Amino acid sequence: MNSQLGQRNTATDRFVQSAAAAWVLVIHGGAPRVAIAYSVEERFRRHLAIAEALRIGGEVLASGGRSLDVVQAAVRVLEDAPEFNAGCGAALTCEGHAELDASIMDGANRRVGAVAAVRRIKNPVDLARAVMERSAHVFLVGTGAEQFAVEQGIPLIDPGYFITERQVRQRLGVIESASSGGTSAHEMGGTVGAVALDIRGSLAAATSTGGIPNKRFGRVGDSPVIGAGTYAENDVCAVSATGWGEYFIRNAVAYDMCARIKYLNESLDSAASHVIEQVSRMGGYGGLIAVDRYGRIAMPYSTPTMAHGYMVEGGPAVVLVGNP
Ligand code: ASP
């Protein structure tokens, strides 16, 4: 189990923040089951994208902006970066399409918005926010979500925009490996998410993904499921998860983590480690990022690495894109 929160202690691989922070932004870029050998250039581009998301989000938080706007903006930057499995660069279904899932939650009032299996929305996190604020519902899927987007002035784009060479190779690799009895369907990672605390003490979380490579079309993972891949509640914590979504749904990971803090009085760190251990015990894998109202951060993962970055008021942007 890897867990990192503030100042690094090599014995436990933990980071402990000494004082309450006025604002905090934490971002993840996925936790693949196996270490992926990125080229130096790919690592650099992944690093730059997370750094850019932190820069944009940090500026908004420093000038008194809302955590809800910040998590949306940070996720949008990573949806636009083809190095991640969200928006452009999303994993492909067994039929070769990108089907995108996203969600957002405002911890101040527990308002939520989510979309799943959309094929023509450039930034699914923006549509999730529109569902939250401009519809009578909390979760829209497929063509129904896309029709709602058009009504809201969010354009539909050519599905070819999402398809990258890397994901085409990944999909073909998955098929080869599956036919030879291997299981590389979950090796990609690259889901993106953000959690933030603003100076008013409000928490928010957002997550966006193309899901797992070679998934059945119509398959929905944990990322758009509130309480599984995303959750935020002021006075408790904000969570965004990544990993094998079926296990995160079965364990209601994001909500279970909040419930442990609320009802069992567990610390953020222990609740985070507990839910990731539970996923591992059942045969799943993954990680999460979380922040509480004091600005404490938890980032446990059961995988070799989890790409992530964070920025705390008064400190530098820290980015770790993981394995070489
Ligand atoms: N959790 C995502 C899903 O199952 C995939 C990932 O985070 O890598 O759709």
mmCIF file of C-alpha atoms and ligand atoms in Angstrom:
data_model
loop_
_atom_site.group_PDB
_atom_site.id
_atom_site.type_symbol
_atom_site.label_atom_id
_atom_site.label_comp_id
_atom_site.label_asym_id
_atom_site.label_seq_id
_atom_site.Cartn_x
_atom_site.Cartn_y
_atom_site.Cartn_z
ATOM 1 C CA MET A 1 0.000 0.000 0.000
ATOM 2 C CA ASN A 2 1.339 3.381 -0.943
ATOM 3 C CA SER A 3 -0.042 6.419 0.789
ATOM 4 C CA GLN A 4 1.317 9.902 0.522
ATOM 5 C CA LEU A 5 0.157 12.954 2.328
ATOM 6 C CA GLY A 6 2.428 16.112 2.789
ATOM 7 C CA GLN A 7 5.911 15.660 4.095
ATOM 8 C CA ARG A 8 7.431 12.396 2.917
ATOM 9 C CA ASN A 9 8.417 9.789 5.460
ATOM 10 C CA THR A 10 10.196 7.008 3.640
ATOM 11 C CA ALA A 11 9.417 4.379 6.276
ATOM 12 C CA THR A 12 5.675 4.646 5.804
ATOM 13 C CA ASP A 13 5.625 6.548 2.523
ATOM 14 C CA ARG A 14 3.283 9.039 4.065
ATOM 15 C CA PHE A 15 3.045 12.794 3.907
ATOM 16 C CA VAL A 16 1.702 14.595 6.964
ATOM 17 C CA GLN A 17 0.605 18.164 6.774
ATOM 18 C CA SER A 18 1.533 20.199 9.822
ATOM 19 C CA ALA A 19 -0.957 23.089 9.759
ATOM 20 C CA ALA A 20 -4.455 23.632 8.400
ATOM 21 C CA ALA A 21 -4.309 25.049 4.869
ATOM 22 C CA ALA A 22 -6.752 27.657 3.542
ATOM 23 C CA TRP A 23 -6.935 26.036 0.128
ATOM 24 C CA VAL A 24 -5.778 22.802 -1.438
ATOM 25 C CA LEU A 25 -5.997 21.214 -4.881
ATOM 26 C CA VAL A 26 -5.136 17.564 -5.554
ATOM 27 C CA ILE A 27 -5.248 15.919 -8.981
ATOM 28 C CA HIS A 28 -4.801 12.345 -10.157
ATOM 29 C CA GLY A 29 -4.082 10.946 -13.588
ATOM 30 C CA GLY A 30 -4.910 7.304 -12.975
ATOM 31 C CA ALA A 31 -3.474 4.246 -11.247
ATOM 32 C CA PRO A 32 -2.658 1.515 -13.799
ATOM 33 C CA ARG A 33 -2.405 -2.044 -12.551
ATOM 34 C CA VAL A 34 1.077 -2.443 -14.003
ATOM 35 C CA ALA A 35 3.891 0.048 -14.414
ATOM 36 C CA ILE A 36 3.682 1.556 -17.903
ATOM 37 C CA ALA A 37 6.911 2.339 -19.742
ATOM 38 C CA TYR A 38 6.309 5.863 -20.977
ATOM 39 C CA SER A 39 8.835 7.527 -23.225
ATOM 40 C CA VAL A 40 10.641 10.549 -21.829
ATOM 41 C CA GLU A 41 8.509 12.738 -24.059
ATOM 42 C CA GLU A 42 5.258 11.145 -22.879
ATOM 43 C CA ARG A 43 6.289 11.521 -19.255
ATOM 44 C CA PHE A 44 7.121 15.148 -19.913
ATOM 45 C CA ARG A 45 3.752 15.828 -21.547
ATOM 46 C CA ARG A 46 1.890 14.085 -18.710
ATOM 47 C CA HIS A 47 3.864 16.128 -16.203
ATOM 48 C CA LEU A 48 3.125 19.368 -18.057
ATOM 49 C CA ALA A 49 -0.612 18.669 -18.221
ATOM 50 C CA ILE A 50 -0.897 18.012 -14.479
ATOM 51 C CA ALA A 51 1.271 21.067 -13.746
ATOM 52 C CA GLU A 52 -0.972 23.195 -15.990
ATOM 53 C CA ALA A 53 -4.115 21.919 -14.259
ATOM 54 C CA LEU A 54 -2.569 22.787 -10.883
ATOM 55 C CA ARG A 55 -1.513 26.225 -12.117
ATOM 56 C CA ILE A 56 -4.960 27.111 -13.414
ATOM 57 C CA GLY A 57 -6.752 25.695 -10.376
ATOM 58 C CA GLY A 58 -4.265 27.205 -7.930
ATOM 59 C CA GLU A 59 -4.751 30.682 -9.383
ATOM 60 C CA VAL A 60 -8.522 30.458 -8.995
ATOM 61 C CA LEU A 61 -8.259 29.168 -5.416
ATOM 62 C CA ALA A 62 -5.680 31.807 -4.460
ATOM 63 C CA SER A 63 -7.972 34.551 -5.703
ATOM 64 C CA GLY A 64 -10.886 33.247 -3.640
ATOM 65 C CA GLY A 65 -12.590 31.104 -6.295
ATOM 66 C CA ARG A 66 -14.872 28.146 -5.622
ATOM 67 C CA SER A 67 -13.621 24.587 -5.270
ATOM 68 C CA LEU A 68 -16.416 23.454 -7.602
ATOM 69 C CA ASP A 69 -15.128 25.648 -10.440
ATOM 70 C CA VAL A 70 -11.573 24.533 -9.759
ATOM 71 C CA VAL A 71 -12.170 20.773 -9.933
ATOM 72 C CA GLN A 72 -14.099 21.258 -13.162
ATOM 73 C CA ALA A 73 -11.337 23.405 -14.685
ATOM 74 C CA ALA A 74 -8.580 21.001 -13.611
ATOM 75 C CA VAL A 75 -10.377 17.981 -15.033
ATOM 76 C CA ARG A 76 -11.098 19.861 -18.260
ATOM 77 C CA VAL A 77 -7.359 20.495 -18.773
ATOM 78 C CA LEU A 78 -6.651 16.755 -18.432
ATOM 79 C CA GLU A 79 -9.591 15.807 -20.670
ATOM 80 C CA ASP A 80 -7.948 17.923 -23.362
ATOM 81 C CA ALA A 81 -4.551 16.213 -22.879
ATOM 82 C CA PRO A 82 -4.316 13.119 -25.125
ATOM 83 C CA GLU A 83 -1.893 11.455 -22.679
ATOM 84 C CA PHE A 84 -4.755 10.676 -20.302
ATOM 85 C CA ASN A 85 -7.714 8.327 -20.537
ATOM 86 C CA ALA A 86 -10.421 11.008 -20.495
ATOM 87 C CA GLY A 87 -11.772 13.197 -23.267
ATOM 88 C CA CYS A 88 -9.240 13.137 -26.133
ATOM 89 C CA GLY A 89 -7.137 9.991 -25.660
ATOM 90 C CA ALA A 90 -9.889 8.000 -23.951
ATOM 91 C CA ALA A 91 -9.748 4.197 -23.900
ATOM 92 C CA LEU A 92 -11.758 2.529 -26.659
ATOM 93 C CA THR A 93 -14.563 0.010 -26.403
ATOM 94 C CA CYS A 94 -14.257 -3.429 -27.986
ATOM 95 C CA GLU A 95 -15.935 -1.848 -31.016
ATOM 96 C CA GLY A 96 -13.371 0.941 -31.242
ATOM 97 C CA HIS A 97 -15.431 3.903 -29.976
ATOM 98 C CA ALA A 98 -14.683 6.203 -27.078
ATOM 99 C CA GLU A 99 -17.515 6.197 -24.529
ATOM 100 C CA LEU A 100 -16.947 8.781 -21.860
ATOM 101 C CA ASP A 101 -18.071 8.992 -18.234
ATOM 102 C CA ALA A 102 -17.763 11.945 -15.825
ATOM 103 C CA SER A 103 -19.180 13.314 -12.602
ATOM 104 C CA ILE A 104 -18.906 16.334 -10.341
ATOM 105 C CA MET A 105 -20.065 16.989 -6.775
ATOM 106 C CA ASP A 106 -20.384 20.147 -4.706
ATOM 107 C CA GLY A 107 -19.696 19.322 -1.058
ATOM 108 C CA ALA A 108 -21.407 22.520 0.118
ATOM 109 C CA ASN A 109 -24.883 21.284 -0.752
ATOM 110 C CA ARG A 110 -24.352 17.741 -2.064
ATOM 111 C CA ARG A 111 -25.526 18.708 -5.507
ATOM 112 C CA VAL A 112 -24.251 16.339 -8.158
ATOM 113 C CA GLY A 113 -24.181 15.873 -11.912
ATOM 114 C CA ALA A 114 -23.015 12.891 -13.948
ATOM 115 C CA VAL A 115 -22.952 11.611 -17.510
ATOM 116 C CA ALA A 116 -22.060 8.201 -18.903
ATOM 117 C CA ALA A 117 -21.432 6.570 -22.259
ATOM 118 C CA VAL A 118 -21.364 9.846 -24.191
ATOM 119 C CA ARG A 119 -19.573 9.691 -27.532
ATOM 120 C CA ARG A 120 -19.607 13.212 -28.851
ATOM 121 C CA ILE A 121 -18.947 15.521 -25.900
ATOM 122 C CA LYS A 122 -15.492 17.125 -25.884
ATOM 123 C CA ASN A 123 -15.498 17.829 -22.155
ATOM 124 C CA PRO A 124 -17.798 15.430 -20.309
ATOM 125 C CA VAL A 125 -17.093 17.167 -16.978
ATOM 126 C CA ASP A 126 -18.722 20.340 -18.374
ATOM 127 C CA LEU A 127 -21.809 18.350 -19.323
ATOM 128 C CA ALA A 128 -21.880 16.770 -15.838
ATOM 129 C CA ARG A 129 -21.880 20.273 -14.357
ATOM 130 C CA ALA A 130 -24.692 21.298 -16.715
ATOM 131 C CA VAL A 131 -26.731 18.265 -15.652
ATOM 132 C CA MET A 132 -26.215 19.343 -12.056
ATOM 133 C CA GLU A 133 -27.172 22.973 -12.546
ATOM 134 C CA ARG A 134 -29.501 23.057 -15.520
ATOM 135 C CA SER A 135 -31.538 19.850 -15.410
ATOM 136 C CA ALA A 136 -34.005 18.359 -12.970
ATOM 137 C CA HIS A 137 -31.862 15.225 -12.832
ATOM 138 C CA VAL A 138 -28.474 14.094 -11.562
ATOM 139 C CA PHE A 139 -27.387 11.449 -14.087
ATOM 140 C CA LEU A 140 -27.914 11.334 -17.864
ATOM 141 C CA VAL A 141 -26.514 8.722 -20.234
ATOM 142 C CA GLY A 142 -25.820 8.127 -23.923
ATOM 143 C CA THR A 143 -27.891 9.881 -26.544
ATOM 144 C CA GLY A 144 -30.187 11.356 -23.880
ATOM 145 C CA ALA A 145 -27.201 13.134 -22.353
ATOM 146 C CA GLU A 146 -26.071 14.301 -25.793
ATOM 147 C CA GLN A 147 -29.509 15.668 -26.633
ATOM 148 C CA PHE A 148 -29.481 17.571 -23.350
ATOM 149 C CA ALA A 149 -26.037 18.941 -24.277
ATOM 150 C CA VAL A 150 -27.354 20.319 -27.562
ATOM 151 C CA GLU A 151 -30.279 21.957 -25.772
ATOM 152 C CA GLN A 152 -27.773 23.607 -23.432
ATOM 153 C CA GLY A 153 -25.602 24.931 -26.245
ATOM 154 C CA ILE A 154 -22.829 22.364 -25.703
ATOM 155 C CA PRO A 155 -21.794 21.267 -29.210
ATOM 156 C CA LEU A 156 -21.517 17.645 -30.329
ATOM 157 C CA ILE A 157 -18.180 16.866 -31.938
ATOM 158 C CA ASP A 158 -16.868 14.255 -34.360
ATOM 159 C CA PRO A 159 -16.161 11.044 -32.355
ATOM 160 C CA GLY A 160 -12.862 10.724 -34.262
ATOM 161 C CA TYR A 161 -11.512 13.574 -32.077
ATOM 162 C CA PHE A 162 -11.146 11.202 -29.103
ATOM 163 C CA ILE A 163 -9.218 8.460 -30.875
ATOM 164 C CA THR A 164 -5.444 8.469 -30.457
ATOM 165 C CA GLU A 165 -2.863 6.110 -31.881
ATOM 166 C CA ARG A 166 -1.871 5.047 -28.390
ATOM 167 C CA GLN A 167 -5.404 3.880 -27.597
ATOM 168 C CA VAL A 168 -5.744 2.110 -30.940
ATOM 169 C CA ARG A 169 -2.511 0.207 -30.133
ATOM 170 C CA GLN A 170 -3.750 -0.474 -26.622
ATOM 171 C CA ARG A 171 -7.016 -1.863 -27.931
ATOM 172 C CA LEU A 172 -5.302 -4.144 -30.422
ATOM 173 C CA GLY A 173 -2.853 -5.257 -27.728
ATOM 174 C CA VAL A 174 -5.741 -6.086 -25.442
ATOM 175 C CA ILE A 175 -7.391 -8.179 -28.122
ATOM 176 C CA GLU A 176 -4.154 -10.078 -28.872
ATOM 177 C CA SER A 177 -3.465 -10.627 -25.231
ATOM 178 C CA ALA A 178 -7.031 -11.703 -24.463
ATOM 179 C CA SER A 179 -6.975 -14.248 -27.300
ATOM 180 C CA SER A 180 -3.752 -15.687 -25.933
ATOM 181 C CA GLY A 181 -5.319 -16.002 -22.493
ATOM 182 C CA GLY A 182 -3.755 -12.844 -21.056
ATOM 183 C CA THR A 183 -5.643 -10.100 -19.319
ATOM 184 C CA SER A 184 -4.275 -6.695 -20.112
ATOM 185 C CA ALA A 185 -7.679 -5.028 -20.159
ATOM 186 C CA HIS A 186 -6.956 -2.920 -17.089
ATOM 187 C CA GLU A 187 -3.368 -1.981 -17.626
ATOM 188 C CA MET A 188 -3.882 1.444 -19.040
ATOM 189 C CA GLY A 189 -4.986 3.727 -16.188
ATOM 190 C CA GLY A 190 -5.131 7.398 -17.108
ATOM 191 C CA THR A 191 -8.517 8.281 -15.619
ATOM 192 C CA VAL A 192 -8.400 11.835 -14.247
ATOM 193 C CA GLY A 193 -9.851 13.461 -11.154
ATOM 194 C CA ALA A 194 -9.553 16.442 -8.856
ATOM 195 C CA VAL A 195 -10.539 17.350 -5.314
ATOM 196 C CA ALA A 196 -10.291 20.824 -3.788
ATOM 197 C CA LEU A 197 -10.842 22.859 -0.647
ATOM 198 C CA ASP A 198 -11.467 26.590 -1.077
ATOM 199 C CA ILE A 199 -10.968 29.467 1.347
ATOM 200 C CA ARG A 200 -14.648 29.321 2.351
ATOM 201 C CA GLY A 201 -14.124 25.757 3.544
ATOM 202 C CA SER A 202 -16.081 24.221 0.680
ATOM 203 C CA LEU A 203 -15.038 20.879 -0.773
ATOM 204 C CA ALA A 204 -15.654 19.557 -4.293
ATOM 205 C CA ALA A 205 -14.686 16.549 -6.396
ATOM 206 C CA ALA A 206 -14.790 15.614 -10.092
ATOM 207 C CA THR A 207 -13.720 12.546 -12.093
ATOM 208 C CA SER A 208 -13.609 11.805 -15.832
ATOM 209 C CA THR A 209 -12.666 8.706 -17.825
ATOM 210 C CA GLY A 210 -12.925 6.643 -20.969
ATOM 211 C CA GLY A 211 -13.213 3.617 -18.672
ATOM 212 C CA ILE A 212 -11.264 0.417 -19.134
ATOM 213 C CA PRO A 213 -9.834 -0.478 -22.548
ATOM 214 C CA ASN A 214 -11.808 -2.934 -24.652
ATOM 215 C CA LYS A 215 -14.878 -2.620 -22.425
ATOM 216 C CA ARG A 216 -18.263 -3.723 -23.748
ATOM 217 C CA PHE A 217 -20.072 -0.796 -25.251
ATOM 218 C CA GLY A 218 -22.589 0.457 -22.708
ATOM 219 C CA ARG A 219 -20.355 -0.518 -19.783
ATOM 220 C CA VAL A 220 -20.277 2.135 -17.074
ATOM 221 C CA GLY A 221 -17.571 2.216 -14.406
ATOM 222 C CA ASP A 222 -17.293 3.966 -11.060
ATOM 223 C CA SER A 223 -16.141 7.385 -12.268
ATOM 224 C CA PRO A 224 -19.627 8.807 -12.957
ATOM 225 C CA VAL A 225 -21.255 6.929 -10.071
ATOM 226 C CA ILE A 226 -21.613 9.268 -7.120
ATOM 227 C CA GLY A 227 -20.470 7.496 -3.963
ATOM 228 C CA ALA A 228 -18.270 5.064 -5.914
ATOM 229 C CA GLY A 229 -15.759 7.133 -7.923
ATOM 230 C CA THR A 230 -16.656 10.617 -6.700
ATOM 231 C CA TYR A 231 -18.020 12.115 -3.481
ATOM 232 C CA ALA A 232 -17.786 15.397 -1.552
ATOM 233 C CA GLU A 233 -19.339 16.595 1.641
ATOM 234 C CA ASN A 234 -18.259 19.764 3.460
ATOM 235 C CA ASP A 235 -17.058 19.040 7.009
ATOM 236 C CA VAL A 236 -16.034 15.537 5.950
ATOM 237 C CA CYS A 237 -13.968 15.160 2.770
ATOM 238 C CA ALA A 238 -13.885 15.161 -1.029
ATOM 239 C CA VAL A 239 -12.815 12.014 -2.910
ATOM 240 C CA SER A 240 -11.986 11.073 -6.518
ATOM 241 C CA ALA A 241 -11.055 7.460 -7.251
ATOM 242 C CA THR A 242 -9.381 5.520 -10.035
ATOM 243 C CA GLY A 243 -8.889 1.833 -10.678
ATOM 244 C CA TRP A 244 -10.968 -1.205 -11.529
ATOM 245 C CA GLY A 245 -14.371 0.432 -11.476
ATOM 246 C CA GLU A 246 -16.481 -2.637 -10.839
ATOM 247 C CA TYR A 247 -14.779 -3.068 -7.447
ATOM 248 C CA PHE A 248 -15.161 0.602 -6.584
ATOM 249 C CA ILE A 249 -18.883 0.406 -7.307
ATOM 250 C CA ARG A 250 -19.312 -2.806 -5.295
ATOM 251 C CA ASN A 251 -17.630 -1.163 -2.318
ATOM 252 C CA ALA A 252 -19.177 2.321 -2.712
ATOM 253 C CA VAL A 253 -15.593 3.435 -2.132
ATOM 254 C CA ALA A 254 -15.894 7.228 -2.184
ATOM 255 C CA TYR A 255 -18.919 7.285 0.114
ATOM 256 C CA ASP A 256 -17.600 4.526 2.366
ATOM 257 C CA MET A 257 -14.506 6.599 2.932
ATOM 258 C CA CYS A 258 -16.632 9.608 3.989
ATOM 259 C CA ALA A 259 -18.856 7.397 6.157
ATOM 260 C CA ARG A 260 -15.844 5.987 8.023
ATOM 261 C CA ILE A 261 -14.781 9.517 8.934
ATOM 262 C CA LYS A 262 -18.321 10.637 9.795
ATOM 263 C CA TYR A 263 -19.592 7.695 11.759
ATOM 264 C CA LEU A 264 -16.464 5.910 12.995
ATOM 265 C CA ASN A 265 -14.412 9.032 13.550
ATOM 266 C CA GLU A 266 -11.563 7.547 11.535
ATOM 267 C CA SER A 267 -8.794 9.836 10.361
ATOM 268 C CA LEU A 268 -8.706 10.770 6.668
ATOM 269 C CA ASP A 269 -5.562 8.728 6.210
ATOM 270 C CA SER A 270 -6.887 5.598 7.874
ATOM 271 C CA ALA A 271 -10.278 5.762 6.109
ATOM 272 C CA ALA A 272 -8.516 6.167 2.741
ATOM 273 C CA SER A 273 -6.155 3.246 3.330
ATOM 274 C CA HIS A 274 -9.006 1.089 4.605
ATOM 275 C CA VAL A 275 -11.185 1.450 1.493
ATOM 276 C CA ILE A 276 -8.293 0.817 -0.896
ATOM 277 C CA GLU A 277 -7.271 -2.263 1.112
ATOM 278 C CA GLN A 278 -10.845 -3.512 0.928
ATOM 279 C CA VAL A 279 -10.794 -3.209 -2.889
ATOM 280 C CA SER A 280 -7.489 -5.124 -2.987
ATOM 281 C CA ARG A 281 -8.763 -7.876 -0.691
ATOM 282 C CA MET A 282 -11.590 -8.505 -3.144
ATOM 283 C CA GLY A 283 -9.208 -8.752 -6.106
ATOM 284 C CA GLY A 284 -9.497 -5.197 -7.439
ATOM 285 C CA TYR A 285 -6.868 -2.477 -7.538
ATOM 286 C CA GLY A 286 -6.655 1.291 -7.691
ATOM 287 C CA GLY A 287 -6.209 4.469 -5.726
ATOM 288 C CA LEU A 288 -7.871 7.680 -4.702
ATOM 289 C CA ILE A 289 -7.176 11.272 -3.803
ATOM 290 C CA ALA A 290 -8.961 12.945 -0.895
ATOM 291 C CA VAL A 291 -8.880 16.232 0.983
ATOM 292 C CA ASP A 292 -10.665 17.174 4.197
ATOM 293 C CA ARG A 293 -11.875 20.479 5.591
ATOM 294 C CA TYR A 294 -8.524 21.101 7.288
ATOM 295 C CA GLY A 295 -6.732 20.707 3.996
ATOM 296 C CA ARG A 296 -5.244 17.349 4.904
ATOM 297 C CA ILE A 297 -4.576 15.130 1.924
ATOM 298 C CA ALA A 298 -4.701 11.349 1.452
ATOM 299 C CA MET A 299 -3.483 9.601 -1.717
ATOM 300 C CA PRO A 300 -3.340 5.832 -1.185
ATOM 301 C CA TYR A 301 -2.992 3.409 -4.080
ATOM 302 C CA SER A 302 -2.490 -0.321 -4.355
ATOM 303 C CA THR A 303 -0.898 -0.131 -7.820
ATOM 304 C CA PRO A 304 2.797 0.427 -8.644
ATOM 305 C CA THR A 305 2.068 4.087 -9.141
ATOM 306 C CA MET A 306 -0.629 6.749 -9.382
ATOM 307 C CA ALA A 307 0.063 9.879 -11.419
ATOM 308 C CA HIS A 308 -0.838 12.841 -9.250
ATOM 309 C CA GLY A 309 -0.094 16.389 -8.270
ATOM 310 C CA TYR A 310 -1.066 18.726 -5.495
ATOM 311 C CA MET A 311 -0.789 22.318 -4.444
ATOM 312 C CA VAL A 312 -1.389 23.701 -0.983
ATOM 313 C CA GLU A 313 -1.730 27.393 -0.183
ATOM 314 C CA GLY A 314 1.740 28.914 0.158
ATOM 315 C CA GLY A 315 3.515 25.890 -1.315
ATOM 316 C CA PRO A 316 4.825 24.885 -4.726
ATOM 317 C CA ALA A 317 2.996 22.676 -7.214
ATOM 318 C CA VAL A 318 4.145 19.075 -6.732
ATOM 319 C CA VAL A 319 3.773 16.634 -9.646
ATOM 320 C CA LEU A 320 4.590 12.920 -9.660
ATOM 321 C CA VAL A 321 3.814 11.141 -12.887
ATOM 322 C CA GLY A 322 5.029 7.800 -11.605
ATOM 323 C CA ASN A 323 7.106 5.011 -13.048
ATOM 324 C CA PRO A 324 9.774 5.547 -15.710
HETATM 325 N N1 ASP B 1 -12.207 3.563 -12.793
HETATM 326 C C1 ASP B 1 -12.241 3.618 -14.225
HETATM 327 C C2 ASP B 1 -13.336 2.687 -14.706
HETATM 328 O O1 ASP B 1 -13.431 1.584 -14.221
HETATM 329 C C3 ASP B 1 -10.958 3.230 -14.885
HETATM 330 C C4 ASP B 1 -9.683 3.769 -14.255
HETATM 331 O O2 ASP B 1 -9.741 4.518 -13.280
HETATM 332 O O3 ASP B 1 -8.587 3.457 -14.776
HETATM 333 O O4 ASP B 1 -14.035 3.058 -15.604
#
